[in-house]
Coordinates of C-alpha atoms and ligand atoms in Angstrom, one line a residue:
M546 CA 78.8 88.3 97.7
Q547 CA 81.7 87.0 97.5
L548 CA 85.5 87.7 98.3
T549 CA 88.8 84.8 97.8
C550 CA 92.6 85.9 98.0
Y551 CA 94.4 85.4 95.6
G552 CA 97.3 85.7 97.4
A553 CA 99.0 86.7 101.5
A554 CA 96.6 83.8 102.7
G555 CA 98.5 82.4 104.3
E556 CA 101.7 84.2 104.0
V557 CA 103.4 87.7 104.0
T558 CA 103.3 88.6 100.4
G559 CA 101.5 88.1 97.3
S560 CA 98.0 90.4 98.4
C561 CA 95.2 90.4 95.9
H562 CA 91.7 89.6 97.0
H563 CA 89.1 89.6 94.2
L564 CA 85.5 90.4 95.6
R565 CA 82.9 89.5 93.4
C566 CA 78.9 91.6 94.5
G567 CA 76.3 91.2 91.9
D568 CA 77.0 92.1 88.3
H569 CA 80.7 93.3 89.7
Q570 CA 84.3 92.4 90.5
V571 CA 86.5 94.3 92.1
L572 CA 89.7 93.7 93.9
L573 CA 91.8 95.2 97.2
D574 CA 95.0 95.5 96.1
C575 CA 97.5 93.0 93.2
G576 CA 100.9 92.7 95.3
L577 CA 103.6 90.9 93.6
F578 CA 105.1 87.2 95.6
Q579 CA 108.6 87.7 97.0
G580 CA 110.8 86.0 99.0
T581 CA 112.8 83.3 97.1
R582 CA 113.4 82.8 92.9
E583 CA 110.2 80.5 93.5
D584 CA 107.6 82.7 95.6
E585 CA 109.2 85.3 92.6
S586 CA 108.3 83.1 89.7
R587 CA 104.7 83.0 90.4
N588 CA 104.1 86.4 89.8
A589 CA 105.1 85.4 85.9
R590 CA 101.9 82.7 85.9
A591 CA 98.9 84.1 84.4
L592 CA 96.4 86.0 86.8
P593 CA 93.4 83.5 88.3
F594 CA 90.7 86.0 87.0
D595 CA 90.6 87.8 83.7
P596 CA 92.1 91.1 84.4
A597 CA 89.2 92.9 81.7
G598 CA 86.7 91.4 83.5
I599 CA 87.7 93.9 86.8
D600 CA 86.1 97.1 87.2
A601 CA 87.5 99.2 89.6
V602 CA 90.6 98.4 92.7
I603 CA 91.4 99.7 95.3
L604 CA 94.5 100.0 96.9
S605 CA 95.0 100.0 100.9
H606 CA 99.0 101.5 100.3
A607 CA 102.5 101.7 98.5
H608 CA 103.7 98.5 98.9
L609 CA 105.3 96.4 96.1
D610 CA 103.5 93.7 97.2
H611 CA 99.9 95.2 98.1
C612 CA 100.2 97.0 94.3
G613 CA 103.1 95.2 92.8
R614 CA 101.2 92.9 90.4
L615 CA 99.1 96.1 88.4
P616 CA 101.0 96.9 85.7
L617 CA 100.3 93.2 84.8
L618 CA 96.6 93.3 85.1
V619 CA 97.2 96.6 83.0
R620 CA 98.9 94.7 80.7
G621 CA 95.5 91.9 80.5
G622 CA 93.2 94.4 79.4
F623 CA 92.5 95.9 83.4
R624 CA 90.7 99.2 82.6
G625 CA 89.2 100.2 85.2
P626 CA 89.7 103.1 88.0
I627 CA 92.7 102.3 90.7
H628 CA 91.1 104.3 93.9
T629 CA 94.0 104.3 97.2
H630 CA 95.2 107.4 99.2
A631 CA 96.9 110.8 96.8
V632 CA 99.6 109.9 99.2
S633 CA 99.8 106.3 97.1
I634 CA 99.5 107.6 94.3
D635 CA 102.7 109.7 94.7
L636 CA 104.2 106.6 96.3
V637 CA 103.0 104.2 93.7
R638 CA 104.8 106.3 91.3
I639 CA 107.9 105.7 92.4
L640 CA 108.3 101.9 93.6
L641 CA 106.8 100.9 90.0
R642 CA 109.2 102.5 88.5
D643 CA 111.9 101.4 89.9
A644 CA 110.4 97.6 90.3
A645 CA 110.1 98.5 86.5
W646 CA 113.8 99.7 85.8
L647 CA 115.5 96.7 88.3
Q648 CA 113.1 93.6 85.5
A649 CA 114.3 95.6 82.6
A650 CA 118.3 95.2 84.4
D651 CA 118.1 91.9 85.7
T652 CA 115.7 90.3 82.6
D653 CA 119.5 92.4 80.3
R654 CA 121.8 90.2 83.3
E655 CA 119.6 86.7 82.2
N656 CA 119.8 87.1 78.6
R657 CA 122.8 87.5 78.4
R658 CA 122.9 84.7 79.9
R659 CA 121.4 82.9 77.7
A660 CA 122.3 84.0 74.8
Q661 CA 125.9 82.1 75.6
R662 CA 124.1 79.2 75.9
G663 CA 121.5 79.6 72.7
K664 CA 118.5 80.3 74.4
P665 CA 116.6 82.6 73.4
P666 CA 114.9 85.6 75.0
L667 CA 112.8 85.9 78.0
Q668 CA 110.7 89.4 78.5
P669 CA 110.5 90.8 81.5
L670 CA 107.7 91.0 83.5
F671 CA 106.4 94.5 82.8
D672 CA 108.4 97.9 82.1
E673 CA 107.4 101.8 82.5
A674 CA 104.9 102.4 79.5
D675 CA 102.2 99.6 81.4
V676 CA 103.1 101.5 84.6
D677 CA 102.8 104.8 83.0
A678 CA 99.6 103.0 82.1
V679 CA 98.5 102.5 86.3
M680 CA 99.6 105.3 87.5
R681 CA 96.7 107.0 83.9
Q682 CA 94.2 105.0 86.1
M683 CA 95.0 106.0 89.3
R684 CA 92.5 108.0 91.3
P685 CA 93.3 109.9 95.2
L686 CA 90.2 108.8 97.7
P687 CA 90.4 111.5 101.1
F688 CA 91.0 109.3 104.4
E689 CA 87.3 109.1 105.7
G690 CA 85.2 110.5 102.5
H691 CA 82.2 107.8 101.6
D692 CA 82.3 107.3 97.6
E693 CA 80.1 105.1 95.7
I694 CA 82.7 104.0 93.1
L695 CA 80.4 101.9 91.3
P696 CA 76.1 101.7 91.0
G697 CA 75.8 98.6 94.9
I698 CA 79.6 99.7 95.4
S699 CA 80.5 102.2 97.8
V700 CA 84.4 103.0 99.7
S701 CA 85.5 104.2 103.2
L702 CA 89.5 105.0 103.8
S703 CA 90.8 105.1 107.3
Q704 CA 94.0 105.9 108.7
A705 CA 96.3 102.4 109.0
G706 CA 98.7 104.1 110.6
H707 CA 101.4 102.1 108.8
I708 CA 102.2 103.9 105.8
L709 CA 102.3 107.8 105.7
G710 CA 98.0 107.1 102.7
A711 CA 98.2 103.4 104.9
A712 CA 94.3 103.0 104.3
S713 CA 92.1 100.3 106.1
V714 CA 89.1 100.2 103.4
L715 CA 85.5 99.7 103.8
L716 CA 83.0 98.4 101.4
D717 CA 78.7 99.0 101.6
L718 CA 77.4 96.5 99.0
Q719 CA 74.5 96.0 97.8
E720 CA 73.6 93.4 95.7
G721 CA 69.5 92.0 94.9
G722 CA 67.5 93.7 98.9
V723 CA 71.3 92.4 100.4
R724 CA 72.7 95.1 101.8
R725 CA 77.1 93.5 103.7
R726 CA 79.8 95.6 105.3
L727 CA 83.7 94.9 104.6
L728 CA 86.2 95.9 106.0
Y729 CA 89.7 95.8 105.0
S730 CA 92.8 96.1 107.3
G731 CA 95.3 96.5 104.6
D732 CA 98.3 96.7 106.5
I733 CA 97.7 97.6 110.3
G734 CA 100.5 100.2 111.8
P735 CA 101.6 100.0 115.3
D736 CA 101.1 103.4 118.2
G737 CA 103.3 106.2 118.7
T738 CA 105.6 105.8 115.7
A739 CA 107.4 109.0 114.3
L740 CA 105.8 110.3 112.0
I741 CA 102.4 108.7 110.9
P742 CA 99.2 108.7 113.1
D743 CA 98.4 105.5 115.0
P744 CA 95.3 103.7 113.3
D745 CA 91.5 104.8 113.7
P746 CA 89.8 102.7 115.6
P747 CA 87.7 100.3 113.3
A748 CA 83.8 100.8 111.7
A749 CA 81.2 98.3 112.5
A750 CA 81.5 95.3 109.6
D751 CA 79.5 92.6 108.9
L752 CA 82.6 90.8 107.8
V753 CA 86.8 91.3 108.7
L754 CA 89.8 90.0 106.4
M755 CA 92.9 91.0 108.5
E756 CA 96.5 91.0 108.5
S757 CA 98.5 88.2 110.6
T758 CA 102.3 89.2 109.6
Y759 CA 102.9 89.8 113.8
G760 CA 99.5 87.8 115.2
D761 CA 102.0 85.7 117.0
R762 CA 103.8 88.2 118.9
D763 CA 104.1 91.6 120.4
H764 CA 107.0 93.8 120.2
R765 CA 109.3 95.0 122.5
S766 CA 108.1 98.8 123.8
R767 CA 108.9 102.0 122.7
G768 CA 111.0 102.8 125.2
D769 CA 112.7 99.7 125.1
T770 CA 113.4 99.6 121.2
L771 CA 115.0 103.3 121.7
D772 CA 116.6 102.3 124.0
E773 CA 118.6 99.3 122.3
I774 CA 118.3 101.6 119.3
G775 CA 120.8 103.5 121.1
R776 CA 122.8 100.7 122.6
V777 CA 123.5 99.4 119.3
L778 CA 125.0 103.4 118.1
D779 CA 126.9 103.1 120.8
A780 CA 128.6 99.5 120.3
A781 CA 129.0 100.2 116.4
W782 CA 130.4 103.2 117.6
D783 CA 133.0 101.4 119.7
D784 CA 134.0 99.0 117.2
G785 CA 135.3 101.7 115.1
G786 CA 132.7 100.4 112.0
N787 CA 130.4 101.4 109.5
L788 CA 127.2 100.7 111.0
L789 CA 124.4 99.5 107.7
V790 CA 121.3 100.4 108.0
P791 CA 118.7 98.2 106.2
A792 CA 116.0 100.4 105.0
F793 CA 112.8 99.8 102.9
A794 CA 113.1 102.6 100.6
I795 CA 109.4 103.9 101.7
G796 CA 108.4 103.8 105.8
R797 CA 111.2 103.0 107.4
T798 CA 113.8 105.2 106.3
Q799 CA 111.2 108.5 107.2
E800 CA 110.3 106.9 110.1
I801 CA 115.0 106.0 110.7
L802 CA 115.5 110.1 109.6
A803 CA 113.0 111.2 112.3
L804 CA 114.5 109.4 115.3
F805 CA 117.5 109.6 114.8
A806 CA 116.0 114.0 114.7
Q807 CA 114.4 113.1 118.1
H808 CA 117.3 111.3 119.5
F809 CA 120.2 113.0 118.0
E810 CA 122.1 114.3 121.7
R811 CA 120.7 111.5 123.3
W812 CA 122.7 108.4 120.5
K813 CA 125.1 111.2 120.3
L814 CA 124.3 111.4 116.3
G815 CA 126.7 114.4 115.9
R816 CA 130.0 112.0 115.8
W817 CA 129.0 110.0 112.3
Q818 CA 128.0 111.3 108.7
I819 CA 124.6 110.2 107.7
F820 CA 124.1 109.1 104.0
L821 CA 121.3 108.4 102.5
D822 CA 122.7 106.0 99.7
S823 CA 118.9 104.9 97.9
P824 CA 117.6 106.9 95.2
M825 CA 114.1 106.0 95.1
A826 CA 114.2 106.2 99.9
I827 CA 115.8 110.5 98.3
E828 CA 112.6 110.5 95.8
A829 CA 110.0 109.0 99.1
T830 CA 111.5 111.4 101.2
A831 CA 110.4 114.5 99.1
V832 CA 107.0 112.6 99.2
H833 CA 106.7 112.6 103.1
D834 CA 107.8 116.3 103.2
R835 CA 105.0 117.4 100.5
H836 CA 102.5 115.3 102.3
A837 CA 104.1 116.2 105.4
D838 CA 100.2 117.6 106.3
Q839 CA 99.5 113.3 106.6
F840 CA 102.2 112.9 109.6
H841 CA 100.8 113.3 113.4
A842 CA 100.4 116.6 115.1
K843 CA 103.7 115.7 117.7
A844 CA 106.2 113.9 114.6
R845 CA 104.4 118.2 112.8
A846 CA 105.5 120.2 116.0
M847 CA 109.5 119.3 115.4
I848 CA 109.5 119.2 112.3
G849 CA 107.9 122.6 111.4
T850 CA 108.8 124.4 107.9
R851 CA 112.0 122.5 107.6
R852 CA 111.5 119.3 105.7
L853 CA 113.5 115.8 107.3
H854 CA 116.7 115.7 105.2
E855 CA 117.4 119.1 106.9
L856 CA 116.5 118.0 110.0
L857 CA 119.8 116.1 110.4
P858 CA 123.2 118.6 110.2
N859 CA 125.6 116.0 109.3
F860 CA 122.8 113.9 106.8
H861 CA 124.5 113.4 103.2
E862 CA 122.6 112.5 100.2
T863 CA 124.7 110.3 97.5
P864 CA 121.3 109.8 94.2
A865 CA 124.6 109.3 91.6
T866 CA 126.2 105.9 91.4
A867 CA 130.2 108.1 91.8
Q868 CA 128.9 108.7 95.4
S869 CA 127.5 105.8 96.0
I870 CA 130.8 103.7 94.5
R871 CA 133.2 106.2 96.5
L872 CA 131.5 105.2 100.5
N873 CA 133.1 102.0 99.2
S874 CA 136.6 104.0 100.5
V875 CA 134.7 104.5 103.4
R876 CA 135.6 102.6 106.5
S877 CA 134.3 103.8 109.6
G878 CA 132.1 105.8 111.2
A879 CA 129.4 106.3 108.8
I880 CA 125.9 105.1 108.7
I881 CA 124.9 104.2 105.8
I882 CA 121.3 104.1 105.1
A883 CA 119.5 101.7 102.1
G884 CA 117.7 99.9 100.0
S885 CA 116.3 97.4 99.7
G886 CA 115.2 96.8 103.2
M887 CA 115.6 93.1 103.0
C888 CA 118.3 93.0 101.1
T889 CA 117.3 91.7 98.2
G890 CA 118.3 93.8 95.6
G891 CA 119.0 98.0 95.5
R892 CA 122.3 98.7 97.1
I893 CA 122.9 98.4 100.5
P894 CA 123.6 94.5 98.7
H895 CA 127.2 95.7 97.3
H896 CA 127.8 97.8 101.1
L897 CA 126.7 93.8 103.0
A898 CA 129.5 92.2 99.8
N899 CA 132.3 95.2 101.5
N900 CA 131.7 95.4 104.9
L901 CA 130.3 92.5 106.4
P902 CA 133.4 90.4 106.2
R903 CA 134.6 92.6 108.3
P904 CA 134.7 93.1 112.0
R905 CA 134.5 95.4 113.2
T906 CA 131.6 96.4 111.4
D907 CA 127.6 96.5 112.6
V908 CA 124.2 96.4 110.4
M909 CA 121.3 96.8 112.6
I910 CA 117.7 95.2 110.8
I911 CA 115.3 97.7 111.5
G912 CA 111.8 95.9 109.0
Y913 CA 110.7 93.1 108.3
Q914 CA 112.4 90.3 106.8
S915 CA 110.7 87.9 105.0
H916 CA 111.7 83.7 104.3
G917 CA 114.1 83.4 102.2
T918 CA 115.4 86.8 101.8
L919 CA 118.9 87.2 102.4
G920 CA 117.8 89.9 105.2
R921 CA 116.2 87.3 106.5
R922 CA 119.6 85.1 106.9
L923 CA 121.5 87.6 108.2
V924 CA 118.8 87.9 110.8
E925 CA 119.6 84.1 111.5
G926 CA 123.1 84.3 112.2
A927 CA 124.3 83.4 108.6
E928 CA 128.0 82.5 109.0
R929 CA 128.6 82.5 105.0
V930 CA 125.8 83.6 102.3
R931 CA 125.6 84.9 98.6
I932 CA 126.0 87.5 97.7
H933 CA 126.1 88.4 93.4
G934 CA 127.0 85.2 93.0
H935 CA 130.3 85.7 95.3
D936 CA 129.9 83.7 98.8
I937 CA 130.4 86.4 101.2
R938 CA 131.7 85.2 105.5
V939 CA 130.1 87.5 108.3
S940 CA 132.7 88.8 110.5
A941 CA 130.1 91.6 111.1
R942 CA 127.8 91.6 114.1
I943 CA 124.1 91.5 113.3
H944 CA 121.5 93.4 115.5
T945 CA 117.9 93.1 115.4
I946 CA 115.5 95.8 115.9
G947 CA 112.2 94.2 116.4
G948 CA 110.1 97.2 117.8
L949 CA 110.7 99.6 114.6
S950 CA 108.2 97.2 112.3
A951 CA 105.7 99.0 110.4
H952 CA 103.4 96.6 112.0
A953 CA 100.8 96.1 114.8
G954 CA 101.4 93.8 116.7
Q955 CA 99.8 91.0 118.6
S956 CA 98.0 92.7 121.0
E957 CA 97.3 96.1 118.8
L958 CA 95.9 93.6 116.1
A959 CA 93.9 91.8 118.9
H960 CA 92.5 95.5 120.1
W961 CA 92.6 96.6 116.7
Y962 CA 89.9 93.7 116.1
G963 CA 88.1 94.0 119.0
A964 CA 87.1 97.8 118.9
I965 CA 84.4 96.6 115.8
Q966 CA 81.0 96.8 116.5
G967 CA 79.6 93.3 117.5
R968 CA 82.9 91.1 117.0
P969 CA 81.2 90.6 113.0
P970 CA 83.3 87.0 111.6
V971 CA 86.7 87.9 110.8
H972 CA 89.4 86.1 107.7
L973 CA 92.7 86.5 108.5
V974 CA 95.7 87.0 105.4
H975 CA 99.1 88.2 105.2
G976 CA 100.3 86.1 107.4
E977 CA 102.9 83.1 107.5
P978 CA 100.7 80.4 109.6
R979 CA 102.4 80.8 112.4
G980 CA 101.5 85.0 112.2
R981 CA 97.7 83.8 111.1
E982 CA 97.4 80.6 113.5
G983 CA 99.0 82.9 116.5
L984 CA 96.3 85.5 116.0
A985 CA 94.0 83.0 115.8
A986 CA 95.0 81.5 119.0
R987 CA 94.9 85.4 120.3
L988 CA 91.0 86.6 118.9
K989 CA 89.3 83.0 120.6
A990 CA 90.5 83.3 124.1
D991 CA 90.0 87.1 124.0
Y992 CA 86.8 87.4 122.2
G993 CA 86.4 83.8 121.3
V994 CA 85.6 83.7 118.0
D995 CA 86.7 81.8 115.4
A996 CA 89.5 83.5 113.0
G997 CA 88.7 81.6 109.6
L998 CA 92.2 80.9 107.4
P999 CA 90.7 81.4 103.9
G1000 CA 93.6 79.1 101.3
Y1001 CA 94.4 80.8 98.1
G1002 CA 91.5 80.5 95.7
N1003 CA 88.6 79.6 98.7
P1004 CA 86.4 81.5 97.8
I1005 CA 83.8 83.7 101.3
T1006 CA 80.6 84.0 101.2
L1007 CA 79.8 86.7 102.7
Ligands
ZN1926 ZN1 102.6 97.7 104.0

């Protein structure tokens, strides 16, 4: 039995782990590389295995860096089932359709440029038909069930606490007389979020493949983080302009809406007009409403029979492009929540281009900003940024709220591992070098284990 990482090895995107067990080949996730143009160009390369030879995929959760290469897998000849939680099926549909649409738009734009230079046109990475094929191959798995997906391979999902439906994956493997249990953490969430249950304690396993996004640091405490958001909201109101909140359509958007509802009075949110300017986030919020039974008990009690968009009296959804453009003329008093979370696409770049040059603008960054993205440049204090080919002066105030991450911090990650019976061998993925080296050092100090840091394509024997 062999496990090989074809992505998220020393980086935070492109999750794709290939498992060979006897005659079977299974993938854990099949995500896109995201970040710089160069990072993203890796998505166009042929997959490092024969897609037609893969028997099944197990998808941990509905983020593009975990599911975004599934259409390429299907296009390459993969015809097997994709096992994942029912919530993830609904979220992946939204996400991949949007990705296909964006690629079509990007390719069109690029091809117009190429035509002027007499160059042949490019094809998009995948299209809507590929996405439809992916959706037909999806099979729902519940949390805590135990399903034999192939002879000798059983799967059970547990709550990872990262976004709605996000799972850690436990695989019971049998080859000849040998039995092994492999635990893949997926992305682990923090404790105490507004909607998503805390991660389940991990099951016993012989080998653990674990994320390390924030392996080098702890987040600010929840209490301090809420105080900090309150101060940013006050400062933004005093500055007298708009407050822009770049947010991932899935997860961060619903978390911030639930927090706004919880702290509506304390944060004096009644004086603002709050806009959710993202068709995808609006759809994802509706999926959350449909699966509200998956929220933790406290959230279910707060929300009652209402839907998320009914929690705030001054909340407006602006799905239509014309509605979004009208926001350009709003100079003050608006909180605009829009994607993409790292400011690389969607409507937030338009609002940034429009508002960043104004000193009255405030920007509140609430999610992870990976290397090479516009969001990361803003967090790092860039004085000028390029948006849609224009040079934009940054006069706005940029606030980074680290404590709202959908990822567990170092101590929570270490405790998660520490709860596994027998402290089995662990390999760290889904972290930039300082993240996974930081977690490796912490695991060594706390538990005396030497964590593996697998490289791309280097097999691990189970
Ligand atoms: Zn994720």
